Structures are given as C-alpha cells and as structure tokens.
PDB file of C-alpha atoms in Angstrom:
ATOM      1  CA  UNK A   1     -20.595 -36.584  76.073  1.00 56.00           C
ATOM      2  CA  UNK A   2     -22.853 -35.919  79.030  1.00 59.00           C
ATOM      3  CA  UNK A   3     -26.011 -34.417  77.586  1.00 82.00           C
ATOM      4  CA  UNK A   4     -28.316 -34.655  80.450  1.00 95.00           C
ATOM      5  CA  UNK A   5     -27.357 -34.156  84.269  1.00 96.00           C
ATOM      6  CA  UNK A   6     -29.349 -35.660  87.069  1.00 97.00           C
ATOM      7  CA  UNK A   7     -29.625 -34.209  90.625  1.00 97.00           C
ATOM      8  CA  UNK A   8     -31.694 -34.387  93.675  1.00 98.00           C
ATOM      9  CA  UNK A   9     -31.145 -37.855  94.829  1.00 98.00           C
ATOM     10  CA  UNK A  10     -30.281 -38.842  98.261  1.00 98.00           C
ATOM     11  CA  UNK A  11     -31.301 -41.050 101.084  1.00 98.00           C
ATOM     12  CA  UNK A  12     -34.782 -40.610 102.664  1.00 98.00           C
ATOM     13  CA  UNK A  13     -37.071 -42.730 105.049  1.00 98.00           C
ATOM     14  CA  UNK A  14     -39.947 -44.335 103.737  1.00 98.00           C
ATOM     15  CA  UNK A  15     -42.950 -42.001 103.249  1.00 98.00           C
ATOM     16  CA  UNK A  16     -40.587 -39.226 102.466  1.00 98.00           C
ATOM     17  CA  UNK A  17     -40.283 -37.045  99.387  1.00 98.00           C
ATOM     18  CA  UNK A  18     -37.550 -36.109  96.918  1.00 98.00           C
ATOM     19  CA  UNK A  19     -37.548 -34.097  93.873  1.00 98.00           C
ATOM     20  CA  UNK A  20     -35.126 -35.058  91.051  1.00 98.00           C
ATOM     21  CA  UNK A  21     -33.885 -32.659  88.401  1.00 98.00           C
ATOM     22  CA  UNK A  22     -32.478 -33.315  84.985  1.00 98.00           C
ATOM     23  CA  UNK A  23     -30.624 -30.392  83.270  1.00 97.00           C
ATOM     24  CA  UNK A  24     -29.740 -30.331  79.476  1.00 94.00           C
ATOM     25  CA  UNK A  25     -29.109 -27.948  76.722  1.00 93.00           C
ATOM     26  CA  UNK A  26     -31.855 -25.712  75.221  1.00 91.00           C
ATOM     27  CA  UNK A  27     -31.539 -27.730  71.832  1.00 90.00           C
ATOM     28  CA  UNK A  28     -32.010 -30.845  73.700  1.00 92.00           C
ATOM     29  CA  UNK A  29     -35.283 -29.668  75.192  1.00 92.00           C
ATOM     30  CA  UNK A  30     -36.679 -28.049  72.235  1.00 91.00           C
ATOM     31  CA  UNK A  31     -35.688 -30.879  70.017  1.00 92.00           C
ATOM     32  CA  UNK A  32     -36.975 -34.008  72.092  1.00 94.00           C
ATOM     33  CA  UNK A  33     -40.118 -35.709  71.239  1.00 94.00           C
ATOM     34  CA  UNK A  34     -40.229 -37.391  74.714  1.00 96.00           C
ATOM     35  CA  UNK A  35     -38.448 -37.157  77.931  1.00 97.00           C
ATOM     36  CA  UNK A  36     -38.436 -39.701  80.635  1.00 97.00           C
ATOM     37  CA  UNK A  37     -37.156 -41.148  83.890  1.00 98.00           C
ATOM     38  CA  UNK A  38     -35.916 -44.609  84.297  1.00 98.00           C
ATOM     39  CA  UNK A  39     -34.304 -46.528  87.106  1.00 98.00           C
ATOM     40  CA  UNK A  40     -32.136 -49.542  87.808  1.00 98.00           C
ATOM     41  CA  UNK A  41     -31.644 -51.324  91.114  1.00 97.00           C
ATOM     42  CA  UNK A  42     -28.610 -53.720  91.634  1.00 93.00           C
ATOM     43  CA  UNK A  43     -29.200 -56.903  89.894  1.00 94.00           C
ATOM     44  CA  UNK A  44     -32.308 -55.726  88.147  1.00 96.00           C
ATOM     45  CA  UNK A  45     -32.976 -54.466  84.699  1.00 95.00           C
ATOM     46  CA  UNK A  46     -33.450 -50.833  83.946  1.00 95.00           C
ATOM     47  CA  UNK A  47     -37.273 -49.923  83.878  1.00 96.00           C
ATOM     48  CA  UNK A  48     -39.415 -46.974  82.681  1.00 97.00           C
ATOM     49  CA  UNK A  49     -40.646 -44.845  85.554  1.00 98.00           C
ATOM     50  CA  UNK A  50     -42.418 -41.991  83.821  1.00 98.00           C
ATOM     51  CA  UNK A  51     -42.447 -40.141  80.692  1.00 98.00           C
ATOM     52  CA  UNK A  52     -43.785 -36.726  79.225  1.00 98.00           C
ATOM     53  CA  UNK A  53     -44.005 -35.921  75.415  1.00 96.00           C
ATOM     54  CA  UNK A  54     -44.208 -32.801  73.512  1.00 93.00           C
ATOM     55  CA  UNK A  55     -47.932 -32.474  74.038  1.00 94.00           C
ATOM     56  CA  UNK A  56     -47.095 -32.816  77.918  1.00 94.00           C
ATOM     57  CA  UNK A  57     -48.997 -36.164  77.832  1.00 97.00           C
ATOM     58  CA  UNK A  58     -47.543 -38.203  80.823  1.00 98.00           C
ATOM     59  CA  UNK A  59     -47.363 -41.894  81.482  1.00 98.00           C
ATOM     60  CA  UNK A  60     -46.410 -43.741  84.666  1.00 98.00           C
ATOM     61  CA  UNK A  61     -45.145 -47.208  85.333  1.00 98.00           C
ATOM     62  CA  UNK A  62     -47.837 -49.043  87.670  1.00 98.00           C
ATOM     63  CA  UNK A  63     -45.584 -49.123  90.729  1.00 97.00           C
ATOM     64  CA  UNK A  64     -45.283 -45.236  90.912  1.00 98.00           C
ATOM     65  CA  UNK A  65     -48.634 -44.290  89.824  1.00 98.00           C
ATOM     66  CA  UNK A  66     -50.133 -41.772  92.101  1.00 98.00           C
ATOM     67  CA  UNK A  67     -46.839 -41.194  93.997  1.00 98.00           C
ATOM     68  CA  UNK A  68     -44.526 -39.748  91.226  1.00 98.00           C
ATOM     69  CA  UNK A  69     -45.103 -36.646  88.962  1.00 98.00           C
ATOM     70  CA  UNK A  70     -43.077 -35.843  86.068  1.00 98.00           C
ATOM     71  CA  UNK A  71     -42.911 -32.477  84.678  1.00 97.00           C
ATOM     72  CA  UNK A  72     -40.564 -30.142  82.609  1.00 95.00           C
ATOM     73  CA  UNK A  73     -39.573 -26.508  82.616  1.00 94.00           C
ATOM     74  CA  UNK A  74     -38.384 -25.726  79.026  1.00 87.00           C
ATOM     75  CA  UNK A  75     -37.609 -22.147  80.207  1.00 90.00           C
ATOM     76  CA  UNK A  76     -34.895 -23.487  82.302  1.00 94.00           C
ATOM     77  CA  UNK A  77     -34.301 -26.665  80.345  1.00 94.00           C
ATOM     78  CA  UNK A  78     -35.012 -28.927  83.209  1.00 97.00           C
ATOM     79  CA  UNK A  79     -37.029 -32.337  83.540  1.00 97.00           C
ATOM     80  CA  UNK A  80     -38.260 -33.078  87.140  1.00 98.00           C
ATOM     81  CA  UNK A  81     -39.646 -36.265  88.896  1.00 98.00           C
ATOM     82  CA  UNK A  82     -41.297 -35.446  92.098  1.00 98.00           C
ATOM     83  CA  UNK A  83     -41.511 -38.464  94.230  1.00 98.00           C
ATOM     84  CA  UNK A  84     -43.768 -38.792  97.248  1.00 98.00           C
ATOM     85  CA  UNK A  85     -44.639 -41.443  99.527  1.00 98.00           C
ATOM     86  CA  UNK A  86     -41.358 -43.245  98.777  1.00 98.00           C
ATOM     87  CA  UNK A  87     -40.894 -46.725  99.570  1.00 98.00           C
ATOM     88  CA  UNK A  88     -37.865 -49.201 100.148  1.00 98.00           C
ATOM     89  CA  UNK A  89     -38.603 -50.761  96.617  1.00 97.00           C
ATOM     90  CA  UNK A  90     -38.052 -47.325  95.200  1.00 98.00           C
ATOM     91  CA  UNK A  91     -34.232 -47.596  95.833  1.00 98.00           C
ATOM     92  CA  UNK A  92     -32.326 -47.285  92.661  1.00 98.00           C
ATOM     93  CA  UNK A  93     -30.319 -45.167  90.450  1.00 98.00           C
ATOM     94  CA  UNK A  94     -32.581 -43.014  88.594  1.00 98.00           C
ATOM     95  CA  UNK A  95     -31.647 -41.874  85.038  1.00 97.00           C
ATOM     96  CA  UNK A  96     -33.343 -39.148  82.682  1.00 97.00           C
ATOM     97  CA  UNK A  97     -33.467 -39.658  78.943  1.00 97.00           C
ATOM     98  CA  UNK A  98     -34.436 -37.566  76.098  1.00 96.00           C
ATOM     99  CA  UNK A  99     -35.861 -39.265  72.675  1.00 95.00           C
ATOM    100  CA  UNK A 100     -35.848 -37.525  69.276  1.00 94.00           C
ATOM    101  CA  UNK A 101     -38.426 -39.628  67.320  1.00 92.00           C
ATOM    102  CA  UNK A 102     -42.077 -39.108  67.032  1.00 91.00           C
ATOM    103  CA  UNK A 103     -43.169 -40.444  70.280  1.00 93.00           C
ATOM    104  CA  UNK A 104     -41.886 -41.962  73.453  1.00 95.00           C
ATOM    105  CA  UNK A 105     -40.748 -45.151  72.124  1.00 94.00           C
ATOM    106  CA  UNK A 106     -37.834 -43.188  70.873  1.00 94.00           C
ATOM    107  CA  UNK A 107     -36.344 -43.266  74.357  1.00 94.00           C
ATOM    108  CA  UNK A 108     -35.476 -46.924  73.386  1.00 92.00           C
ATOM    109  CA  UNK A 109     -33.505 -45.813  70.266  1.00 91.00           C
ATOM    110  CA  UNK A 110     -29.710 -45.710  70.324  1.00 90.00           C
ATOM    111  CA  UNK A 111     -29.813 -42.057  69.527  1.00 91.00           C
ATOM    112  CA  UNK A 112     -31.508 -41.088  72.893  1.00 94.00           C
ATOM    113  CA  UNK A 113     -29.603 -39.110  75.410  1.00 94.00           C
ATOM    114  CA  UNK A 114     -29.009 -40.150  78.708  1.00 95.00           C
ATOM    115  CA  UNK A 115     -27.861 -38.657  82.093  1.00 96.00           C
ATOM    116  CA  UNK A 116     -25.164 -40.510  84.157  1.00 95.00           C
ATOM    117  CA  UNK A 117     -27.806 -41.077  87.131  1.00 97.00           C
ATOM    118  CA  UNK A 118     -28.634 -39.968  90.677  1.00 98.00           C
ATOM    119  CA  UNK A 119     -29.055 -42.453  93.437  1.00 98.00           C
ATOM    120  CA  UNK A 120     -32.159 -42.661  95.463  1.00 98.00           C
ATOM    121  CA  UNK A 121     -32.110 -44.765  98.746  1.00 98.00           C
ATOM    122  CA  UNK A 122     -35.205 -45.092 100.739  1.00 98.00           C
ATOM    123  CA  UNK A 123     -34.859 -46.641 104.119  1.00 98.00           C
ATOM    124  CA  UNK A 124     -37.396 -48.442 106.346  1.00 94.00           C
TER     125      UNK A 124
END
C-alpha cells in the first residue's frame, strides 16, 4: 500500500526553487519517530537528504545544507522540503519516508513507510 505520496517535483533552471510535499495519514504522522527526504539519481545509490524528528530536530546532508529546509505540518499531515538555489546535481527522484523507531535511524528499518517519489530536474 502507498503510505506516503510526494508531489511538487518538476523541472527548474539552476538557481531556482521548488517545494516538495509529502502527504500521509494522521496516524502515520502522529506515530512516526522521524520523517525524512531521500533522493536517487540514475545509476547512483539512494541518499539521505534531510530528516526531522519528533522534537523537530533537523539534519541535512552536506550537499544541501544552507539550501534545503525540511519541515512538517501535522495539522494537514504534510512533510515539506523547500529547495532553494537548486543545482543540476540535485536532479534526482525524491522520496519521503517515515520511521517508527526511537530515532531517525528507524528510516532504514524495513518497517519504514516510503512514498513512490517525485522527479526533480534541474537544468543548467
């Protein structure tokens, strides 16, 4: 079953911005210990982009620090990724995930929920 649904991807020129959204059930958002965004480019492994835990503590991968912002709005059961100053190397399929363990390491558990992805393409 699809537990999370991403939207907001698209094509943008370098330097532009996009905001990704990830919508899920109230139960998912209330129960998760951590939610995050991952991305995968063709021929490359999936990599963590950003996470936010139950205490709203955020963490970012080095390549996106200062450019991306993760946030969530539990009232509308939505996780966001604001992406500014986009670069061609940000081009990838972006996925959101929810983990249900004690911390953000739970995103790597088999029990984590995943969306089906939204494509982001950044042109020169």
